[in-house]
mmCIF file of C-alpha atoms in Angstrom:
data_model
loop_
_atom_site.group_PDB
_atom_site.id
_atom_site.type_symbol
_atom_site.label_atom_id
_atom_site.label_comp_id
_atom_site.label_asym_id
_atom_site.label_seq_id
_atom_site.Cartn_x
_atom_site.Cartn_y
_atom_site.Cartn_z
ATOM 1 C CA MET A 308 41.105 9.855 -7.244
ATOM 2 C CA HIS A 309 39.968 9.602 -3.094
ATOM 3 C CA LYS A 310 41.192 12.983 -1.128
ATOM 4 C CA THR A 311 41.965 12.832 2.640
ATOM 5 C CA ILE A 312 39.291 15.407 4.246
ATOM 6 C CA GLU A 313 38.501 16.297 7.664
ATOM 7 C CA PRO A 314 34.943 17.319 7.652
ATOM 8 C CA ALA A 315 33.372 19.256 10.341
ATOM 9 C CA ILE A 316 30.895 16.167 11.420
ATOM 10 C CA HIS A 317 30.431 12.668 10.164
ATOM 11 C CA TYR A 318 26.737 12.894 9.212
ATOM 12 C CA TRP A 319 26.449 10.376 6.567
ATOM 13 C CA GLY A 320 22.520 9.912 6.380
ATOM 14 C CA THR A 321 20.075 8.802 9.312
ATOM 15 C CA PRO A 322 16.394 9.292 9.834
ATOM 16 C CA VAL A 323 15.108 11.986 11.449
ATOM 17 C CA VAL A 324 13.615 11.212 14.789
ATOM 18 C CA LEU A 325 11.106 13.316 16.803
ATOM 19 C CA ILE A 326 11.573 12.101 20.461
ATOM 20 C CA SER A 327 9.153 12.925 23.062
ATOM 21 C CA THR A 328 9.911 12.777 26.453
ATOM 22 C CA LEU A 329 8.832 14.087 29.916
ATOM 23 C CA ASN A 330 9.990 17.184 31.671
ATOM 24 C CA GLU A 331 10.068 17.375 35.681
ATOM 25 C CA ASP A 332 6.852 19.047 35.896
ATOM 26 C CA GLY A 333 5.082 16.536 33.828
ATOM 27 C CA SER A 334 4.988 18.513 30.382
ATOM 28 C CA SER A 335 6.084 17.350 27.358
ATOM 29 C CA ASN A 336 9.033 18.057 25.530
ATOM 30 C CA LEU A 337 9.459 17.108 21.551
ATOM 31 C CA ALA A 338 12.838 17.268 20.241
ATOM 32 C CA PRO A 339 14.465 16.402 16.580
ATOM 33 C CA MET A 340 17.125 14.244 16.025
ATOM 34 C CA SER A 341 18.841 12.561 13.427
ATOM 35 C CA SER A 342 21.772 10.164 15.312
ATOM 36 C CA ALA A 343 19.591 6.716 15.446
ATOM 37 C CA TRP A 344 19.944 3.192 14.504
ATOM 38 C CA TRP A 345 18.271 -0.068 15.277
ATOM 39 C CA ILE A 346 18.975 -3.583 15.393
ATOM 40 C CA GLY A 347 15.968 -5.811 16.041
ATOM 41 C CA TRP A 348 13.861 -4.189 18.800
ATOM 42 C CA SER A 349 16.813 -2.106 20.201
ATOM 43 C CA CYS A 350 17.557 1.342 19.225
ATOM 44 C CA MET A 351 21.066 3.642 19.932
ATOM 45 C CA LEU A 352 20.624 7.243 20.487
ATOM 46 C CA GLY A 353 23.270 9.693 20.000
ATOM 47 C CA LEU A 354 22.470 12.493 21.621
ATOM 48 C CA ASP A 355 23.996 15.968 23.302
ATOM 49 C CA ALA A 356 24.342 15.045 27.185
ATOM 50 C CA SER A 357 23.015 18.842 28.009
ATOM 51 C CA SER A 358 19.852 18.665 25.993
ATOM 52 C CA GLN A 359 16.516 18.446 27.745
ATOM 53 C CA THR A 360 15.526 15.011 25.875
ATOM 54 C CA SER A 361 18.718 13.617 27.681
ATOM 55 C CA ILE A 362 17.986 14.613 31.107
ATOM 56 C CA ASN A 363 14.306 13.875 30.648
ATOM 57 C CA LEU A 364 16.054 10.475 29.711
ATOM 58 C CA MET A 365 18.336 9.787 32.248
ATOM 59 C CA ARG A 366 15.385 10.544 34.771
ATOM 60 C CA GLU A 367 12.076 9.209 33.513
ATOM 61 C CA ARG A 368 13.864 5.984 31.351
ATOM 62 C CA GLU A 369 10.982 6.280 28.772
ATOM 63 C CA CYS A 370 10.241 8.071 25.410
ATOM 64 C CA VAL A 371 8.431 7.720 21.844
ATOM 65 C CA LEU A 372 10.798 7.801 18.917
ATOM 66 C CA ASN A 373 8.290 9.426 16.625
ATOM 67 C CA LEU A 374 9.844 8.983 12.796
ATOM 68 C CA ALA A 375 9.331 12.161 10.520
ATOM 69 C CA SER A 376 8.063 11.487 7.202
ATOM 70 C CA ALA A 377 8.884 13.728 4.105
ATOM 71 C CA ASP A 378 5.963 15.659 4.299
ATOM 72 C CA LEU A 379 6.709 16.730 7.926
ATOM 73 C CA VAL A 380 9.526 18.955 6.832
ATOM 74 C CA PRO A 381 7.841 22.239 8.108
ATOM 75 C CA ALA A 382 7.149 20.926 11.661
ATOM 76 C CA VAL A 383 10.514 19.536 12.011
ATOM 77 C CA ASN A 384 12.077 22.907 11.139
ATOM 78 C CA ARG A 385 9.717 24.514 13.371
ATOM 79 C CA LEU A 386 11.200 22.809 16.126
ATOM 80 C CA ALA A 387 15.139 22.967 14.632
ATOM 81 C CA LEU A 388 16.604 25.646 16.692
ATOM 82 C CA LEU A 389 14.232 25.317 20.136
ATOM 83 C CA THR A 390 15.395 23.661 23.423
ATOM 84 C CA GLY A 391 13.236 22.342 26.403
ATOM 85 C CA ALA A 392 15.816 23.581 28.562
ATOM 86 C CA ALA A 393 14.811 27.142 30.836
ATOM 87 C CA ASP A 394 18.372 27.739 30.639
ATOM 88 C CA VAL A 395 19.863 27.400 27.099
ATOM 89 C CA PRO A 396 23.277 25.864 27.051
ATOM 90 C CA LYS A 397 25.839 28.252 26.010
ATOM 91 C CA HIS A 398 26.780 26.305 23.158
ATOM 92 C CA LYS A 399 23.128 26.282 21.719
ATOM 93 C CA ARG A 400 22.906 30.147 22.681
ATOM 94 C CA PHE A 401 25.809 30.698 19.999
ATOM 95 C CA LEU A 402 24.160 28.750 17.538
ATOM 96 C CA GLY A 403 20.574 30.597 18.219
ATOM 97 C CA TYR A 404 18.553 28.213 19.970
ATOM 98 C CA GLN A 405 15.391 29.546 22.005
ATOM 99 C CA HIS A 406 13.709 28.283 25.107
ATOM 100 C CA GLU A 407 10.285 26.748 24.204
ATOM 101 C CA ALA A 408 8.185 24.740 26.665
ATOM 102 C CA ASN A 409 5.319 23.982 24.605
ATOM 103 C CA LYS A 410 7.219 22.396 21.480
ATOM 104 C CA PHE A 411 3.923 20.002 20.175
ATOM 105 C CA ALA A 412 1.719 23.383 19.628
ATOM 106 C CA VAL A 413 4.980 25.306 17.884
ATOM 107 C CA ALA A 414 5.630 22.181 15.793
ATOM 108 C CA GLY A 415 1.987 22.125 14.756
ATOM 109 C CA LEU A 416 1.539 18.312 15.776
ATOM 110 C CA THR A 417 -0.681 16.678 18.206
ATOM 111 C CA PRO A 418 0.197 14.623 20.932
ATOM 112 C CA GLU A 419 -1.913 11.047 21.695
ATOM 113 C CA ALA A 420 -1.587 9.038 24.596
ATOM 114 C CA SER A 421 0.829 6.278 24.674
ATOM 115 C CA LEU A 422 -0.162 2.602 25.519
ATOM 116 C CA ASP A 423 3.187 1.367 27.480
ATOM 117 C CA VAL A 424 5.067 4.647 28.271
ATOM 118 C CA LYS A 425 4.043 7.990 29.850
ATOM 119 C CA PRO A 426 5.445 10.068 27.199
ATOM 120 C CA PRO A 427 2.756 10.805 24.468
ATOM 121 C CA ARG A 428 3.136 10.048 20.488
ATOM 122 C CA ALA A 429 2.994 12.319 17.847
ATOM 123 C CA LYS A 430 -0.139 11.530 16.116
ATOM 124 C CA GLU A 431 1.055 13.377 12.482
ATOM 125 C CA CYS A 432 4.122 10.576 12.508
ATOM 126 C CA LEU A 433 3.273 7.476 10.662
ATOM 127 C CA VAL A 434 5.444 5.529 12.852
ATOM 128 C CA GLN A 435 5.604 5.910 16.496
ATOM 129 C CA LEU A 436 7.971 3.528 18.849
ATOM 130 C CA GLU A 437 7.349 3.715 22.607
ATOM 131 C CA ALA A 438 10.649 2.454 24.204
ATOM 132 C CA ARG A 439 12.242 2.615 27.237
ATOM 133 C CA VAL A 440 16.026 3.124 28.165
ATOM 134 C CA GLU A 441 18.443 -0.138 28.896
ATOM 135 C CA ASP A 442 21.403 1.965 29.256
ATOM 136 C CA ILE A 443 23.098 5.157 29.165
ATOM 137 C CA LYS A 444 26.820 5.973 28.685
ATOM 138 C CA PRO A 445 29.017 8.462 27.735
ATOM 139 C CA PHE A 446 29.994 8.681 23.929
ATOM 140 C CA GLY A 447 33.244 9.965 22.260
ATOM 141 C CA SER A 448 34.889 11.218 25.554
ATOM 142 C CA LYS A 449 38.252 10.317 24.287
ATOM 143 C CA ASP A 450 37.507 11.962 20.791
ATOM 144 C CA PRO A 451 39.495 15.304 20.843
ATOM 145 C CA ARG A 452 37.182 16.241 17.804
ATOM 146 C CA MET A 453 33.878 15.976 19.881
ATOM 147 C CA ALA A 454 33.007 19.494 20.334
ATOM 148 C CA ILE A 455 30.665 18.941 22.899
ATOM 149 C CA PRO A 456 29.775 15.986 25.912
ATOM 150 C CA THR A 457 27.441 13.562 24.372
ATOM 151 C CA ILE A 458 25.635 10.301 25.185
ATOM 152 C CA ALA A 459 24.986 6.947 23.756
ATOM 153 C CA VAL A 460 21.420 5.715 24.825
ATOM 154 C CA GLU A 461 20.404 2.069 24.424
ATOM 155 C CA LEU A 462 16.423 1.701 23.930
ATOM 156 C CA ARG A 463 14.084 -1.077 23.767
ATOM 157 C CA ILE A 464 11.093 -0.819 21.837
ATOM 158 C CA VAL A 465 7.858 -1.938 23.407
ATOM 159 C CA LYS A 466 5.209 -0.838 21.295
ATOM 160 C CA THR A 467 5.034 -0.253 17.710
ATOM 161 C CA HIS A 468 2.299 1.928 16.048
ATOM 162 C CA VAL A 469 2.345 2.212 12.162
ATOM 163 C CA ASP A 470 -0.251 3.736 10.446
ATOM 164 C CA GLU A 471 -2.590 1.648 8.041
ATOM 165 C CA ARG A 472 -1.758 3.521 5.020
ATOM 166 C CA ILE A 473 2.070 2.166 5.139
ATOM 167 C CA LEU A 474 1.283 -1.188 5.436
ATOM 168 C CA GLN A 475 1.819 -4.029 2.936
ATOM 169 C CA ALA A 476 -2.073 -4.807 3.856
ATOM 170 C CA PRO A 477 -4.616 -4.024 6.493
ATOM 171 C CA ASP A 478 -3.763 -7.453 8.332
ATOM 172 C CA SER A 479 0.049 -6.945 7.694
ATOM 173 C CA HIS A 480 2.856 -6.305 10.004
ATOM 174 C CA ARG A 481 5.450 -5.152 7.386
ATOM 175 C CA ILE A 482 6.093 -2.087 6.107
ATOM 176 C CA ASP A 483 5.079 -1.299 2.404
ATOM 177 C CA THR A 484 8.366 0.453 1.717
ATOM 178 C CA GLU A 485 7.081 2.213 -1.747
ATOM 179 C CA ALA A 486 4.297 4.269 0.554
ATOM 180 C CA TRP A 487 6.468 5.230 2.970
ATOM 181 C CA SER A 488 8.748 8.509 2.504
ATOM 182 C CA PRO A 489 10.986 8.419 5.602
ATOM 183 C CA LEU A 490 12.687 12.107 6.242
ATOM 184 C CA LEU A 491 16.429 11.420 6.356
ATOM 185 C CA MET A 492 19.538 14.052 7.031
ATOM 186 C CA THR A 493 22.523 13.875 5.426
ATOM 187 C CA PHE A 494 25.426 16.560 6.361
ATOM 188 C CA ARG A 495 22.674 18.641 7.653
ATOM 189 C CA LYS A 496 20.251 18.927 4.673
ATOM 190 C CA LEU A 497 16.770 16.882 4.288
ATOM 191 C CA TYR A 498 15.813 14.301 1.755
ATOM 192 C CA GLY A 499 12.543 12.496 1.135
ATOM 193 C CA ASN A 500 11.275 10.148 -1.570
ATOM 194 C CA PRO A 501 14.666 8.072 -1.756
ATOM 195 C CA GLN A 502 14.717 6.278 -5.475
ATOM 196 C CA HIS A 503 13.894 2.389 -5.419
ATOM 197 C CA LEU A 504 17.318 0.844 -7.096
ATOM 198 C CA ALA A 505 16.779 -2.805 -6.673
ATOM 199 C CA GLU A 506 15.475 -5.829 -4.453
ATOM 200 C CA SER A 507 18.192 -7.139 -1.859
ATOM 201 C CA ARG A 508 19.086 -10.270 -1.378
ATOM 202 C CA LEU A 509 18.837 -10.437 1.918
ATOM 203 C CA ALA A 510 14.834 -9.416 1.755
ATOM 204 C CA ASN A 511 14.764 -13.571 0.692
ATOM 205 C CA GLY A 512 15.517 -14.659 3.745
ATOM 206 C CA PRO A 513 12.638 -16.127 6.228
ATOM 207 C CA GLU A 514 11.109 -14.061 8.555
ATOM 208 C CA GLU A 515 11.793 -16.726 11.446
ATOM 209 C CA PHE A 516 15.511 -16.214 11.126
ATOM 210 C CA TYR A 517 14.906 -12.643 12.504
ATOM 211 C CA ALA A 518 11.900 -12.840 14.697
ATOM 212 C CA PRO A 519 11.889 -16.219 16.122
ATOM 213 C CA TRP A 520 9.750 -15.438 18.844
ATOM 214 C CA LYS A 521 7.082 -15.022 16.540
ATOM 215 C CA PHE A 522 7.207 -18.653 15.738
ATOM 216 C CA ALA A 523 6.194 -21.777 17.839
ATOM 217 C CA ASP A 524 8.537 -23.810 16.058
ATOM 218 C CA PRO A 525 11.059 -21.685 13.894
ATOM 219 C CA LYS A 526 13.010 -23.784 11.165
ATOM 220 C CA ILE A 527 16.503 -22.263 11.572
ATOM 221 C CA ALA A 528 18.922 -24.898 10.612
#
């Protein structure tokens, strides 16, 4: 029997992403978040409008999405209650957030240069996605249950970096999902090593249907 409930938040399960951006003084900010989803080479983020990451994205219009693996739980938790904002927003002070300028160091992660954007990548993350902002809009502004102002950020991925250990082969452009254990958050709990249940029928479709730009003569009827 189903029961009608009112959860505090709808957080049904999304990957944990460490977003690196540049502060106004040129230093790096690194922030964990998990309201992210992708279609093609485009990504949508849901962010607290007052966060340093949001402020940096509005100004600089670029970032790196560093996808955390299950083994990076300690680093993610070290960042969890830190903000790059010198003036900590009131709601974050209530939750126990503190200002931290050097979040890469606190997390124990290593910044490395990106190729097409200015913010650095996190070396220890097995997937690093350089991205530029396409659009930023208010999100949930008509939702009376939304506790704080939020924004929806549309990104376009411009470079994809993947550790060879999670590729199907050294010269492959496909991920070996048995080798990679992405870190997931569901209702503020962290999960990893999801069980492989079955192959999806969608996996049998030709690659050119999803990426016609990779083929000189895509065979799409």
